[in-house]
Amino acid sequence: MILITMLIFSLLQIAKSTEILIVGVKPYKNYINGKASDEIAGYKYDVVCPANRFESFTVKIPQATPTITTEMLEAAGGSIKATFKGFEGKFYRDSRSGDYLFTAKATEVEVLK
């Protein structure tokens, strides 16, 4: 039986384009025994999808320094056009609420002109 949680979606399937707008960035930390450590594991990019009615979601990328910073976003007027390499989106079921939620990760973010 195929479950929704087994499917992996491409950026094109989710955003209806390979181009998205990054509107926020913040670090995420490693968890050890269920508790956040002080170690930054990577950065989460908040994105909107102009080609898909401006749907929004967050993409995690394990990287030591962010490709796009808050200062860069502010200088660009609040958003930067980009795409992701190695993008994988999938649904998971929240153990507390039972709701299906979306999660996404990528290997790299690439700024577009």
mmCIF file of N, CA and C in Angstrom:
data_model
loop_
_atom_site.group_PDB
_atom_site.id
_atom_site.type_symbol
_atom_site.label_atom_id
_atom_site.label_comp_id
_atom_site.label_asym_id
_atom_site.label_seq_id
_atom_site.Cartn_x
_atom_site.Cartn_y
_atom_site.Cartn_z
ATOM 1 N N MET A 1 0.844 -1.182 0.000
ATOM 2 C CA MET A 1 0.000 0.000 0.000
ATOM 3 C C MET A 1 0.888 1.244 0.000
ATOM 4 N N ILE A 2 0.575 2.195 -0.842
ATOM 5 C CA ILE A 2 1.319 3.448 -0.911
ATOM 6 C C ILE A 2 0.673 4.448 0.045
ATOM 7 N N LEU A 3 1.498 5.019 0.900
ATOM 8 C CA LEU A 3 1.028 6.029 1.849
ATOM 9 C C LEU A 3 1.556 7.390 1.423
ATOM 10 N N ILE A 4 0.828 8.443 1.750
ATOM 11 C CA ILE A 4 1.267 9.800 1.409
ATOM 12 C C ILE A 4 2.634 10.098 2.020
ATOM 13 N N THR A 5 2.938 9.513 3.161
ATOM 14 C CA THR A 5 4.210 9.755 3.836
ATOM 15 C C THR A 5 5.384 9.087 3.122
ATOM 16 N N MET A 6 5.113 8.238 2.140
ATOM 17 C CA MET A 6 6.176 7.574 1.389
ATOM 18 C C MET A 6 6.582 8.349 0.140
ATOM 19 N N LEU A 7 5.791 9.329 -0.261
ATOM 20 C CA LEU A 7 6.035 10.052 -1.503
ATOM 21 C C LEU A 7 7.008 11.206 -1.296
ATOM 22 N N ILE A 8 7.883 11.407 -2.257
ATOM 23 C CA ILE A 8 8.838 12.518 -2.241
ATOM 24 C C ILE A 8 8.506 13.416 -3.424
ATOM 25 N N PHE A 9 8.371 14.722 -3.144
ATOM 26 C CA PHE A 9 7.957 15.689 -4.145
ATOM 27 C C PHE A 9 9.113 16.594 -4.559
ATOM 28 N N SER A 10 9.126 16.987 -5.828
ATOM 29 C CA SER A 10 10.143 17.904 -6.349
ATOM 30 C C SER A 10 9.681 19.346 -6.111
ATOM 31 N N LEU A 11 10.601 20.277 -6.265
ATOM 32 C CA LEU A 11 10.265 21.690 -6.141
ATOM 33 C C LEU A 11 9.234 22.084 -7.198
ATOM 34 N N LEU A 12 9.371 21.579 -8.405
ATOM 35 C CA LEU A 12 8.432 21.873 -9.478
ATOM 36 C C LEU A 12 7.016 21.424 -9.108
ATOM 37 N N GLN A 13 6.889 20.263 -8.486
ATOM 38 C CA GLN A 13 5.571 19.767 -8.095
ATOM 39 C C GLN A 13 4.939 20.615 -6.994
ATOM 40 N N ILE A 14 5.733 21.098 -6.073
ATOM 41 C CA ILE A 14 5.211 21.872 -4.944
ATOM 42 C C ILE A 14 5.004 23.336 -5.321
ATOM 43 N N ALA A 15 5.991 23.945 -5.962
ATOM 44 C CA ALA A 15 5.953 25.381 -6.260
ATOM 45 C C ALA A 15 5.353 25.691 -7.633
ATOM 46 N N LYS A 16 5.142 24.675 -8.469
ATOM 47 C CA LYS A 16 4.706 24.835 -9.861
ATOM 48 C C LYS A 16 5.711 25.640 -10.674
ATOM 49 N N SER A 17 6.958 25.653 -10.211
ATOM 50 C CA SER A 17 8.062 26.345 -10.877
ATOM 51 C C SER A 17 9.346 25.915 -10.168
ATOM 52 N N THR A 18 10.466 26.142 -10.799
ATOM 53 C CA THR A 18 11.732 25.897 -10.102
ATOM 54 C C THR A 18 12.232 27.173 -9.441
ATOM 55 N N GLU A 19 11.514 28.285 -9.647
ATOM 56 C CA GLU A 19 11.888 29.562 -9.036
ATOM 57 C C GLU A 19 10.943 29.884 -7.891
ATOM 58 N N ILE A 20 11.518 30.263 -6.755
ATOM 59 C CA ILE A 20 10.749 30.659 -5.584
ATOM 60 C C ILE A 20 11.325 31.980 -5.076
ATOM 61 N N LEU A 21 10.665 32.563 -4.094
ATOM 62 C CA LEU A 21 11.178 33.756 -3.434
ATOM 63 C C LEU A 21 11.521 33.408 -1.992
ATOM 64 N N ILE A 22 12.743 33.705 -1.594
ATOM 65 C CA ILE A 22 13.140 33.523 -0.203
ATOM 66 C C ILE A 22 12.792 34.805 0.534
ATOM 67 N N VAL A 23 12.063 34.667 1.644
ATOM 68 C CA VAL A 23 11.602 35.838 2.397
ATOM 69 C C VAL A 23 12.103 35.842 3.843
ATOM 70 N N GLY A 24 12.777 34.775 4.253
ATOM 71 C CA GLY A 24 13.308 34.718 5.611
ATOM 72 C C GLY A 24 14.360 33.646 5.737
ATOM 73 N N VAL A 25 15.237 33.815 6.734
ATOM 74 C CA VAL A 25 16.280 32.825 7.004
ATOM 75 C C VAL A 25 16.584 32.838 8.491
ATOM 76 N N LYS A 26 16.756 31.639 9.057
ATOM 77 C CA LYS A 26 17.132 31.525 10.465
ATOM 78 C C LYS A 26 17.852 30.195 10.681
ATOM 79 N N PRO A 27 18.732 30.142 11.676
ATOM 80 C CA PRO A 27 19.464 28.897 11.937
ATOM 81 C C PRO A 27 18.576 27.857 12.610
ATOM 82 N N TYR A 28 18.942 26.594 12.433
ATOM 83 C CA TYR A 28 18.323 25.528 13.225
ATOM 84 C C TYR A 28 19.438 24.753 13.908
ATOM 85 N N LYS A 29 19.117 24.153 15.033
ATOM 86 C CA LYS A 29 20.129 23.504 15.862
ATOM 87 C C LYS A 29 19.997 21.992 15.852
ATOM 88 N N ASN A 30 21.094 21.325 16.213
ATOM 89 C CA ASN A 30 21.074 19.887 16.405
ATOM 90 C C ASN A 30 20.343 19.561 17.690
ATOM 91 N N TYR A 31 19.701 18.401 17.721
ATOM 92 C CA TYR A 31 19.038 17.934 18.930
ATOM 93 C C TYR A 31 19.769 16.709 19.450
ATOM 94 N N ILE A 32 20.025 16.696 20.749
ATOM 95 C CA ILE A 32 20.670 15.569 21.404
ATOM 96 C C ILE A 32 19.757 15.122 22.538
ATOM 97 N N ASN A 33 19.336 13.860 22.482
ATOM 98 C CA ASN A 33 18.418 13.308 23.477
ATOM 99 C C ASN A 33 17.163 14.163 23.628
ATOM 100 N N GLY A 34 16.649 14.652 22.513
ATOM 101 C CA GLY A 34 15.409 15.424 22.524
ATOM 102 C C GLY A 34 15.537 16.876 22.935
ATOM 103 N N LYS A 35 16.764 17.355 23.166
ATOM 104 C CA LYS A 35 16.964 18.742 23.571
ATOM 105 C C LYS A 35 17.888 19.445 22.572
ATOM 106 N N ALA A 36 17.559 20.715 22.288
ATOM 107 C CA ALA A 36 18.373 21.490 21.356
ATOM 108 C C ALA A 36 19.746 21.764 21.949
ATOM 109 N N SER A 37 20.771 21.538 21.162
ATOM 110 C CA SER A 37 22.137 21.850 21.588
ATOM 111 C C SER A 37 22.468 23.277 21.153
ATOM 112 N N ASP A 38 23.657 23.743 21.468
ATOM 113 C CA ASP A 38 24.092 25.068 21.038
ATOM 114 C C ASP A 38 24.660 25.058 19.615
ATOM 115 N N GLU A 39 24.851 23.878 19.061
ATOM 116 C CA GLU A 39 25.456 23.720 17.743
ATOM 117 C C GLU A 39 24.451 23.988 16.621
ATOM 118 N N ILE A 40 24.791 24.889 15.707
ATOM 119 C CA ILE A 40 23.940 25.171 14.552
ATOM 120 C C ILE A 40 24.150 24.069 13.520
ATOM 121 N N ALA A 41 23.041 23.421 13.125
ATOM 122 C CA ALA A 41 23.107 22.321 12.166
ATOM 123 C C ALA A 41 22.948 22.806 10.728
ATOM 124 N N GLY A 42 22.358 23.987 10.564
ATOM 125 C CA GLY A 42 22.115 24.517 9.234
ATOM 126 C C GLY A 42 21.187 25.705 9.296
ATOM 127 N N TYR A 43 20.567 26.021 8.147
ATOM 128 C CA TYR A 43 19.690 27.184 8.067
ATOM 129 C C TYR A 43 18.365 26.808 7.423
ATOM 130 N N LYS A 44 17.301 27.432 7.920
ATOM 131 C CA LYS A 44 15.955 27.250 7.388
ATOM 132 C C LYS A 44 15.593 28.483 6.581
ATOM 133 N N TYR A 45 15.166 28.267 5.354
ATOM 134 C CA TYR A 45 14.773 29.349 4.464
ATOM 135 C C TYR A 45 13.252 29.344 4.320
ATOM 136 N N ASP A 46 12.620 30.469 4.658
ATOM 137 C CA ASP A 46 11.187 30.638 4.457
ATOM 138 C C ASP A 46 10.990 31.084 3.016
ATOM 139 N N VAL A 47 10.124 30.375 2.298
ATOM 140 C CA VAL A 47 9.918 30.668 0.881
ATOM 141 C C VAL A 47 8.436 30.858 0.568
ATOM 142 N N VAL A 48 8.179 31.594 -0.509
ATOM 143 C CA VAL A 48 6.842 31.685 -1.090
ATOM 144 C C VAL A 48 6.952 31.306 -2.559
ATOM 145 N N CYS A 49 5.866 30.808 -3.097
ATOM 146 C CA CYS A 49 5.835 30.297 -4.463
ATOM 147 C C CYS A 49 4.903 31.150 -5.322
ATOM 148 N N PRO A 50 5.428 32.146 -6.046
ATOM 149 C CA PRO A 50 4.577 33.008 -6.874
ATOM 150 C C PRO A 50 3.743 32.232 -7.901
ATOM 151 N N ALA A 51 4.291 31.155 -8.454
ATOM 152 C CA ALA A 51 3.574 30.380 -9.467
ATOM 153 C C ALA A 51 2.493 29.481 -8.871
ATOM 154 N N ASN A 52 2.463 29.349 -7.558
ATOM 155 C CA ASN A 52 1.461 28.503 -6.893
ATOM 156 C C ASN A 52 0.712 29.319 -5.840
ATOM 157 N N ARG A 53 0.136 30.428 -6.269
ATOM 158 C CA ARG A 53 -0.697 31.293 -5.415
ATOM 159 C C ARG A 53 -0.009 31.712 -4.128
ATOM 160 N N PHE A 54 1.291 31.905 -4.198
ATOM 161 C CA PHE A 54 2.103 32.374 -3.076
ATOM 162 C C PHE A 54 2.015 31.462 -1.847
ATOM 163 N N GLU A 55 1.863 30.152 -2.117
ATOM 164 C CA GLU A 55 1.942 29.182 -1.020
ATOM 165 C C GLU A 55 3.305 29.331 -0.359
ATOM 166 N N SER A 56 3.383 29.035 0.926
ATOM 167 C CA SER A 56 4.648 29.197 1.644
ATOM 168 C C SER A 56 5.013 27.933 2.407
ATOM 169 N N PHE A 57 6.304 27.742 2.608
ATOM 170 C CA PHE A 57 6.833 26.640 3.411
ATOM 171 C C PHE A 57 8.277 26.957 3.753
ATOM 172 N N THR A 58 8.911 26.088 4.500
ATOM 173 C CA THR A 58 10.295 26.277 4.938
ATOM 174 C C THR A 58 11.152 25.137 4.402
ATOM 175 N N VAL A 59 12.377 25.459 4.000
ATOM 176 C CA VAL A 59 13.320 24.462 3.490
ATOM 177 C C VAL A 59 14.568 24.480 4.370
ATOM 178 N N LYS A 60 14.956 23.315 4.880
ATOM 179 C CA LYS A 60 16.179 23.191 5.689
ATOM 180 C C LYS A 60 17.349 22.800 4.802
ATOM 181 N N ILE A 61 18.484 23.466 5.053
ATOM 182 C CA ILE A 61 19.719 23.113 4.344
ATOM 183 C C ILE A 61 20.830 22.998 5.390
ATOM 184 N N PRO A 62 21.470 21.828 5.485
ATOM 185 C CA PRO A 62 22.587 21.691 6.425
ATOM 186 C C PRO A 62 23.821 22.396 5.878
ATOM 187 N N GLN A 63 24.133 23.565 6.428
ATOM 188 C CA GLN A 63 25.285 24.333 5.963
ATOM 189 C C GLN A 63 25.830 25.161 7.120
ATOM 190 N N ALA A 64 27.138 25.385 7.100
ATOM 191 C CA ALA A 64 27.797 26.105 8.192
ATOM 192 C C ALA A 64 27.486 27.597 8.181
ATOM 193 N N THR A 65 27.360 28.175 7.000
ATOM 194 C CA THR A 65 27.014 29.592 6.881
ATOM 195 C C THR A 65 25.881 29.733 5.869
ATOM 196 N N PRO A 66 24.981 30.678 6.083
ATOM 197 C CA PRO A 66 23.855 30.814 5.168
ATOM 198 C C PRO A 66 24.280 31.400 3.820
ATOM 199 N N THR A 67 23.668 30.937 2.762
ATOM 200 C CA THR A 67 23.902 31.479 1.432
ATOM 201 C C THR A 67 23.260 32.860 1.315
ATOM 202 N N ILE A 68 22.101 33.000 1.928
ATOM 203 C CA ILE A 68 21.356 34.262 1.935
ATOM 204 C C ILE A 68 21.171 34.672 3.392
ATOM 205 N N THR A 69 21.487 35.918 3.700
ATOM 206 C CA THR A 69 21.366 36.410 5.075
ATOM 207 C C THR A 69 20.177 37.363 5.201
ATOM 208 N N THR A 70 19.803 37.658 6.434
ATOM 209 C CA THR A 70 18.742 38.618 6.699
ATOM 210 C C THR A 70 19.106 39.981 6.125
ATOM 211 N N GLU A 71 20.375 40.355 6.237
ATOM 212 C CA GLU A 71 20.833 41.625 5.690
ATOM 213 C C GLU A 71 20.682 41.664 4.167
ATOM 214 N N MET A 72 20.979 40.567 3.509
ATOM 215 C CA MET A 72 20.814 40.494 2.056
ATOM 216 C C MET A 72 19.337 40.646 1.674
ATOM 217 N N LEU A 73 18.456 40.010 2.453
ATOM 218 C CA LEU A 73 17.016 40.114 2.196
ATOM 219 C C LEU A 73 16.543 41.555 2.357
ATOM 220 N N GLU A 74 16.993 42.204 3.425
ATOM 221 C CA GLU A 74 16.606 43.603 3.663
ATOM 222 C C GLU A 74 17.099 44.508 2.535
ATOM 223 N N ALA A 75 18.340 44.295 2.094
ATOM 224 C CA ALA A 75 18.910 45.104 1.014
ATOM 225 C C ALA A 75 18.172 44.882 -0.312
ATOM 226 N N ALA A 76 17.599 43.690 -0.497
ATOM 227 C CA ALA A 76 16.894 43.355 -1.734
ATOM 228 C C ALA A 76 15.406 43.709 -1.668
ATOM 229 N N GLY A 77 14.973 44.337 -0.589
ATOM 230 C CA GLY A 77 13.567 44.724 -0.478
ATOM 231 C C GLY A 77 12.670 43.677 0.139
ATOM 232 N N GLY A 78 13.252 42.650 0.760
ATOM 233 C CA GLY A 78 12.456 41.658 1.490
ATOM 234 C C GLY A 78 12.373 40.283 0.875
ATOM 235 N N SER A 79 12.807 40.140 -0.375
ATOM 236 C CA SER A 79 12.780 38.808 -0.990
ATOM 237 C C SER A 79 13.883 38.689 -2.036
ATOM 238 N N ILE A 80 14.320 37.446 -2.235
ATOM 239 C CA ILE A 80 15.353 37.144 -3.230
ATOM 240 C C ILE A 80 14.888 35.944 -4.040
ATOM 241 N N LYS A 81 14.952 36.071 -5.390
ATOM 242 C CA LYS A 81 14.585 34.955 -6.263
ATOM 243 C C LYS A 81 15.675 33.893 -6.205
ATOM 244 N N ALA A 82 15.253 32.631 -6.032
ATOM 245 C CA ALA A 82 16.230 31.547 -5.898
ATOM 246 C C ALA A 82 15.631 30.231 -6.361
ATOM 247 N N THR A 83 16.451 29.203 -6.334
ATOM 248 C CA THR A 83 16.022 27.835 -6.569
ATOM 249 C C THR A 83 16.825 26.941 -5.637
ATOM 250 N N PHE A 84 16.430 25.687 -5.516
ATOM 251 C CA PHE A 84 17.118 24.748 -4.636
ATOM 252 C C PHE A 84 17.662 23.575 -5.432
ATOM 253 N N LYS A 85 18.839 23.124 -5.063
ATOM 254 C CA LYS A 85 19.407 21.890 -5.609
ATOM 255 C C LYS A 85 19.178 20.791 -4.578
ATOM 256 N N GLY A 86 18.902 19.598 -5.045
ATOM 257 C CA GLY A 86 18.692 18.465 -4.155
ATOM 258 C C GLY A 86 17.437 18.604 -3.306
ATOM 259 N N PHE A 87 16.409 19.284 -3.818
ATOM 260 C CA PHE A 87 15.179 19.508 -3.070
ATOM 261 C C PHE A 87 14.372 18.226 -2.920
ATOM 262 N N GLU A 88 13.867 17.986 -1.713
ATOM 263 C CA GLU A 88 12.946 16.887 -1.435
ATOM 264 C C GLU A 88 11.880 17.384 -0.474
ATOM 265 N N GLY A 89 10.638 17.259 -0.883
ATOM 266 C CA GLY A 89 9.525 17.611 -0.019
ATOM 267 C C GLY A 89 8.718 16.372 0.299
ATOM 268 N N LYS A 90 8.183 16.311 1.504
ATOM 269 C CA LYS A 90 7.356 15.158 1.861
ATOM 270 C C LYS A 90 6.391 15.520 2.975
ATOM 271 N N PHE A 91 5.374 14.717 3.108
ATOM 272 C CA PHE A 91 4.394 14.894 4.171
ATOM 273 C C PHE A 91 4.698 13.911 5.292
ATOM 274 N N TYR A 92 4.386 14.339 6.497
ATOM 275 C CA TYR A 92 4.502 13.459 7.664
ATOM 276 C C TYR A 92 3.282 13.685 8.541
ATOM 277 N N ARG A 93 3.005 12.732 9.396
ATOM 278 C CA ARG A 93 1.854 12.838 10.286
ATOM 279 C C ARG A 93 2.317 13.255 11.669
ATOM 280 N N ASP A 94 1.769 14.354 12.157
ATOM 281 C CA ASP A 94 2.098 14.859 13.491
ATOM 282 C C ASP A 94 1.562 13.870 14.529
ATOM 283 N N SER A 95 2.450 13.419 15.414
ATOM 284 C CA SER A 95 2.063 12.396 16.392
ATOM 285 C C SER A 95 1.074 12.913 17.436
ATOM 286 N N ARG A 96 1.087 14.209 17.702
ATOM 287 C CA ARG A 96 0.171 14.764 18.716
ATOM 288 C C ARG A 96 -1.206 15.081 18.139
ATOM 289 N N SER A 97 -1.235 15.770 16.992
ATOM 290 C CA SER A 97 -2.525 16.209 16.443
ATOM 291 C C SER A 97 -3.107 15.222 15.434
ATOM 292 N N GLY A 98 -2.237 14.409 14.814
ATOM 293 C CA GLY A 98 -2.691 13.502 13.767
ATOM 294 C C GLY A 98 -2.791 14.167 12.401
ATOM 295 N N ASP A 99 -2.503 15.469 12.337
ATOM 296 C CA ASP A 99 -2.549 16.205 11.071
ATOM 297 C C ASP A 99 -1.368 15.830 10.187
ATOM 298 N N TYR A 100 -1.577 15.949 8.870
ATOM 299 C CA TYR A 100 -0.481 15.777 7.930
ATOM 300 C C TYR A 100 0.157 17.136 7.691
ATOM 301 N N LEU A 101 1.478 17.200 7.828
ATOM 302 C CA LEU A 101 2.237 18.433 7.658
ATOM 303 C C LEU A 101 3.296 18.233 6.587
ATOM 304 N N PHE A 102 3.787 19.328 6.038
ATOM 305 C CA PHE A 102 4.769 19.277 4.963
ATOM 306 C C PHE A 102 6.143 19.670 5.491
ATOM 307 N N THR A 103 7.169 18.978 5.061
ATOM 308 C CA THR A 103 8.552 19.299 5.403
ATOM 309 C C THR A 103 9.393 19.248 4.132
ATOM 310 N N ALA A 104 10.429 20.069 4.087
ATOM 311 C CA ALA A 104 11.281 20.098 2.888
ATOM 312 C C ALA A 104 12.730 20.307 3.282
ATOM 313 N N LYS A 105 13.616 19.730 2.468
ATOM 314 C CA LYS A 105 15.056 19.909 2.657
ATOM 315 C C LYS A 105 15.690 20.016 1.280
ATOM 316 N N ALA A 106 16.912 20.533 1.272
ATOM 317 C CA ALA A 106 17.681 20.646 0.034
ATOM 318 C C ALA A 106 19.156 20.577 0.379
ATOM 319 N N THR A 107 19.976 20.426 -0.646
ATOM 320 C CA THR A 107 21.416 20.385 -0.423
ATOM 321 C C THR A 107 22.054 21.742 -0.619
ATOM 322 N N GLU A 108 21.368 22.621 -1.405
ATOM 323 C CA GLU A 108 21.971 23.917 -1.714
ATOM 324 C C GLU A 108 20.886 24.883 -2.194
ATOM 325 N N VAL A 109 21.070 26.165 -1.886
ATOM 326 C CA VAL A 109 20.218 27.218 -2.428
ATOM 327 C C VAL A 109 21.046 28.010 -3.431
ATOM 328 N N GLU A 110 20.430 28.343 -4.563
ATOM 329 C CA GLU A 110 21.118 29.088 -5.611
ATOM 330 C C GLU A 110 20.341 30.380 -5.902
ATOM 331 N N VAL A 111 20.995 31.510 -5.755
ATOM 332 C CA VAL A 111 20.372 32.803 -6.046
ATOM 333 C C VAL A 111 20.247 32.971 -7.560
ATOM 334 N N LEU A 112 19.077 33.432 -8.007
ATOM 335 C CA LEU A 112 18.835 33.667 -9.424
ATOM 336 C C LEU A 112 18.800 35.160 -9.705
ATOM 337 N N LYS A 113 19.128 35.539 -10.918
ATOM 338 C CA LYS A 113 19.127 36.962 -11.318
ATOM 339 C C LYS A 113 17.761 37.366 -11.785
#
